[in-house]
Amino acid sequence: MKWMSSRAACLTLCFLAPAGPGLESAGSQDSVQRSGAPRGELLKAQKLVEAQSFKEAISLLRGTVRRHPADAGARLMLGTALALLPRRSEALEELGAAIRLRPDFAPGHHALGLALARFVEPERARQAFEKAVDLDPRFAQAHVDLALVLV
């Protein structure tokens, strides 16, 4: 399941993308309830993940999560960066925390599915992708990733 590593930018971008056609329910800032994490910190972490500077991104995001433990978006990004190292248990813990904070947030379930696919857990990945699709039927990438994990 090599496609996970190329998906890091998609995860952070779908979370931080400005509202636009088809993005309103797939992670625009307006659809995410924040608990105070500065947008600048999240954007900096996003750039670090895109540059594959995962350890730096993790360090920044751990600080953000420490200051803003109820911020599902920061936890989603931290879990994503941890999954890309790969640090399985830590990644699943943070992604699970993000989902517990925002159980209705399709990108959280999608991110969990990507991490589970990376950790070669196709059945659990399928379940996470299906949940993302159920929550947001217009979340095209969740449909694509569900199809890929079924192949």
mmCIF file of C-alpha atoms in Angstrom:
data_model
loop_
_atom_site.group_PDB
_atom_site.id
_atom_site.type_symbol
_atom_site.label_atom_id
_atom_site.label_comp_id
_atom_site.label_asym_id
_atom_site.label_seq_id
_atom_site.Cartn_x
_atom_site.Cartn_y
_atom_site.Cartn_z
ATOM 1 C CA MET A 1 0.000 0.000 0.000
ATOM 2 C CA LYS A 2 2.604 2.493 -1.139
ATOM 3 C CA TRP A 3 -0.023 5.078 -2.018
ATOM 4 C CA MET A 4 -0.208 6.219 1.624
ATOM 5 C CA SER A 5 3.111 8.076 1.548
ATOM 6 C CA SER A 6 2.032 10.139 -1.441
ATOM 7 C CA ARG A 7 -1.193 11.039 0.365
ATOM 8 C CA ALA A 8 0.311 13.150 3.173
ATOM 9 C CA ALA A 9 -0.266 16.439 1.424
ATOM 10 C CA CYS A 10 -3.843 15.431 0.564
ATOM 11 C CA LEU A 11 -4.622 14.807 4.208
ATOM 12 C CA THR A 12 -3.367 18.142 5.398
ATOM 13 C CA LEU A 13 -4.692 20.018 2.389
ATOM 14 C CA CYS A 14 -8.190 18.557 2.653
ATOM 15 C CA PHE A 15 -8.194 19.611 6.287
ATOM 16 C CA LEU A 16 -6.918 23.157 5.794
ATOM 17 C CA ALA A 17 -8.279 23.933 2.339
ATOM 18 C CA PRO A 18 -10.442 27.018 2.004
ATOM 19 C CA ALA A 19 -14.076 26.405 1.223
ATOM 20 C CA GLY A 20 -14.726 25.669 -2.405
ATOM 21 C CA PRO A 21 -16.817 23.427 -4.615
ATOM 22 C CA GLY A 22 -17.035 20.012 -2.977
ATOM 23 C CA LEU A 23 -14.800 20.977 -0.056
ATOM 24 C CA GLU A 24 -17.384 22.444 2.286
ATOM 25 C CA SER A 25 -17.957 19.165 4.068
ATOM 26 C CA ALA A 26 -14.606 17.571 3.318
ATOM 27 C CA GLY A 27 -12.537 19.663 5.643
ATOM 28 C CA SER A 28 -12.810 23.378 5.068
ATOM 29 C CA GLN A 29 -11.980 25.545 8.025
ATOM 30 C CA ASP A 30 -15.648 26.458 8.424
ATOM 31 C CA SER A 31 -16.612 22.808 8.859
ATOM 32 C CA VAL A 32 -14.050 22.155 11.592
ATOM 33 C CA GLN A 33 -14.663 23.336 15.115
ATOM 34 C CA ARG A 34 -11.332 24.515 16.409
ATOM 35 C CA SER A 35 -10.374 24.802 20.037
ATOM 36 C CA GLY A 36 -7.875 27.569 19.614
ATOM 37 C CA ALA A 37 -4.910 26.121 17.719
ATOM 38 C CA PRO A 38 -3.336 28.970 15.752
ATOM 39 C CA ARG A 39 -3.884 28.524 12.017
ATOM 40 C CA GLY A 40 -0.296 29.667 11.406
ATOM 41 C CA GLU A 41 1.070 26.739 13.422
ATOM 42 C CA LEU A 42 -1.056 24.287 11.457
ATOM 43 C CA LEU A 43 0.004 25.800 8.144
ATOM 44 C CA LYS A 44 3.668 25.590 9.187
ATOM 45 C CA ALA A 45 3.174 21.948 10.193
ATOM 46 C CA GLN A 46 1.480 21.301 6.844
ATOM 47 C CA LYS A 47 4.487 22.698 4.980
ATOM 48 C CA LEU A 48 6.817 20.520 7.062
ATOM 49 C CA VAL A 49 4.768 17.397 6.250
ATOM 50 C CA GLU A 50 4.731 18.285 2.554
ATOM 51 C CA ALA A 51 8.535 18.686 2.710
ATOM 52 C CA GLN A 52 8.696 15.274 4.428
ATOM 53 C CA SER A 53 10.198 16.895 7.543
ATOM 54 C CA PHE A 54 8.044 14.635 9.677
ATOM 55 C CA LYS A 55 10.085 14.863 12.898
ATOM 56 C CA GLU A 56 9.931 18.668 12.849
ATOM 57 C CA ALA A 57 6.222 18.588 12.071
ATOM 58 C CA ILE A 58 5.634 16.143 14.922
ATOM 59 C CA SER A 59 7.555 18.325 17.353
ATOM 60 C CA LEU A 60 5.548 21.405 16.371
ATOM 61 C CA LEU A 61 2.238 19.526 16.454
ATOM 62 C CA ARG A 62 2.951 17.907 19.837
ATOM 63 C CA GLY A 63 3.358 21.399 21.265
ATOM 64 C CA THR A 64 0.142 22.521 19.593
ATOM 65 C CA VAL A 65 -1.750 19.511 20.956
ATOM 66 C CA ARG A 66 -0.299 20.096 24.426
ATOM 67 C CA ARG A 67 -1.614 23.692 24.372
ATOM 68 C CA HIS A 68 -4.888 22.820 22.607
ATOM 69 C CA PRO A 69 -5.790 19.207 23.496
ATOM 70 C CA ALA A 70 -9.354 19.509 22.179
ATOM 71 C CA ASP A 71 -8.265 20.577 18.679
ATOM 72 C CA ALA A 72 -9.248 17.686 16.417
ATOM 73 C CA GLY A 73 -7.419 19.193 13.442
ATOM 74 C CA ALA A 74 -4.077 19.377 15.234
ATOM 75 C CA ARG A 75 -4.496 15.779 16.360
ATOM 76 C CA LEU A 76 -5.431 14.729 12.817
ATOM 77 C CA MET A 77 -2.260 16.309 11.439
ATOM 78 C CA LEU A 78 -0.118 14.852 14.244
ATOM 79 C CA GLY A 79 -1.546 11.384 13.624
ATOM 80 C CA THR A 80 -0.868 11.752 9.914
ATOM 81 C CA ALA A 81 2.761 12.754 10.454
ATOM 82 C CA LEU A 82 3.256 9.898 12.921
ATOM 83 C CA ALA A 83 1.754 7.422 10.440
ATOM 84 C CA LEU A 84 4.189 8.543 7.769
ATOM 85 C CA LEU A 85 7.269 7.763 9.899
ATOM 86 C CA PRO A 86 5.664 5.073 10.589
ATOM 87 C CA ARG A 87 4.891 5.129 14.317
ATOM 88 C CA ARG A 88 1.860 2.891 14.378
ATOM 89 C CA SER A 89 0.615 3.031 17.969
ATOM 90 C CA GLU A 90 1.175 6.770 18.373
ATOM 91 C CA ALA A 91 -0.455 7.505 15.007
ATOM 92 C CA LEU A 92 -3.531 5.419 15.762
ATOM 93 C CA GLU A 93 -3.803 6.997 19.218
ATOM 94 C CA GLU A 94 -3.818 10.555 17.815
ATOM 95 C CA LEU A 95 -6.137 9.727 14.930
ATOM 96 C CA GLY A 96 -8.487 7.997 17.371
ATOM 97 C CA ALA A 97 -8.433 11.080 19.602
ATOM 98 C CA ALA A 98 -9.285 13.300 16.621
ATOM 99 C CA ILE A 99 -12.243 11.059 15.772
ATOM 100 C CA ARG A 100 -13.451 11.002 19.383
ATOM 101 C CA LEU A 101 -13.376 14.811 19.382
ATOM 102 C CA ARG A 102 -15.157 15.038 16.016
ATOM 103 C CA PRO A 103 -16.913 11.732 15.246
ATOM 104 C CA ASP A 104 -18.836 13.403 12.409
ATOM 105 C CA PHE A 105 -15.692 14.679 10.617
ATOM 106 C CA ALA A 106 -15.194 12.566 7.473
ATOM 107 C CA PRO A 107 -11.521 13.590 6.918
ATOM 108 C CA GLY A 108 -10.676 12.155 10.348
ATOM 109 C CA HIS A 109 -12.043 8.753 9.374
ATOM 110 C CA HIS A 110 -10.345 9.057 5.981
ATOM 111 C CA ALA A 111 -6.987 9.788 7.638
ATOM 112 C CA LEU A 112 -7.455 6.786 9.906
ATOM 113 C CA GLY A 113 -8.171 4.643 6.848
ATOM 114 C CA LEU A 114 -4.990 5.829 5.154
ATOM 115 C CA ALA A 115 -2.936 5.066 8.249
ATOM 116 C CA LEU A 116 -4.489 1.615 8.612
ATOM 117 C CA ALA A 117 -3.807 0.904 4.939
ATOM 118 C CA ARG A 118 -0.182 1.926 5.469
ATOM 119 C CA PHE A 119 0.010 -0.439 8.436
ATOM 120 C CA VAL A 120 -1.443 -3.224 6.251
ATOM 121 C CA GLU A 121 -4.757 -3.519 8.020
ATOM 122 C CA PRO A 122 -7.035 -3.539 4.969
ATOM 123 C CA GLU A 123 -10.232 -4.604 6.756
ATOM 124 C CA ARG A 124 -9.999 -1.826 9.336
ATOM 125 C CA ALA A 125 -8.967 0.626 6.589
ATOM 126 C CA ARG A 126 -12.048 -0.351 4.604
ATOM 127 C CA GLN A 127 -14.254 0.306 7.623
ATOM 128 C CA ALA A 128 -12.705 3.751 8.162
ATOM 129 C CA PHE A 129 -13.100 4.690 4.481
ATOM 130 C CA GLU A 130 -16.708 3.480 4.505
ATOM 131 C CA LYS A 131 -17.400 5.651 7.558
ATOM 132 C CA ALA A 132 -15.868 8.661 5.788
ATOM 133 C CA VAL A 133 -18.048 8.028 2.739
ATOM 134 C CA ASP A 134 -21.156 7.547 4.914
ATOM 135 C CA LEU A 135 -20.489 10.841 6.676
ATOM 136 C CA ASP A 136 -19.792 12.741 3.463
ATOM 137 C CA PRO A 137 -20.916 11.068 0.237
ATOM 138 C CA ARG A 138 -19.321 13.929 -1.759
ATOM 139 C CA PHE A 139 -15.832 13.208 -0.331
ATOM 140 C CA ALA A 140 -14.431 11.899 -3.624
ATOM 141 C CA GLN A 141 -10.988 10.916 -2.315
ATOM 142 C CA ALA A 142 -12.578 8.709 0.346
ATOM 143 C CA HIS A 143 -14.429 6.873 -2.441
ATOM 144 C CA VAL A 144 -11.181 6.443 -4.397
ATOM 145 C CA ASP A 145 -9.269 5.158 -1.374
ATOM 146 C CA LEU A 146 -12.102 2.798 -0.462
ATOM 147 C CA ALA A 147 -11.923 1.355 -3.980
ATOM 148 C CA LEU A 148 -8.142 0.997 -3.739
ATOM 149 C CA VAL A 149 -8.282 -0.888 -0.456
ATOM 150 C CA LEU A 150 -10.917 -3.241 -1.899
ATOM 151 C CA VAL A 151 -8.684 -4.213 -4.835
#
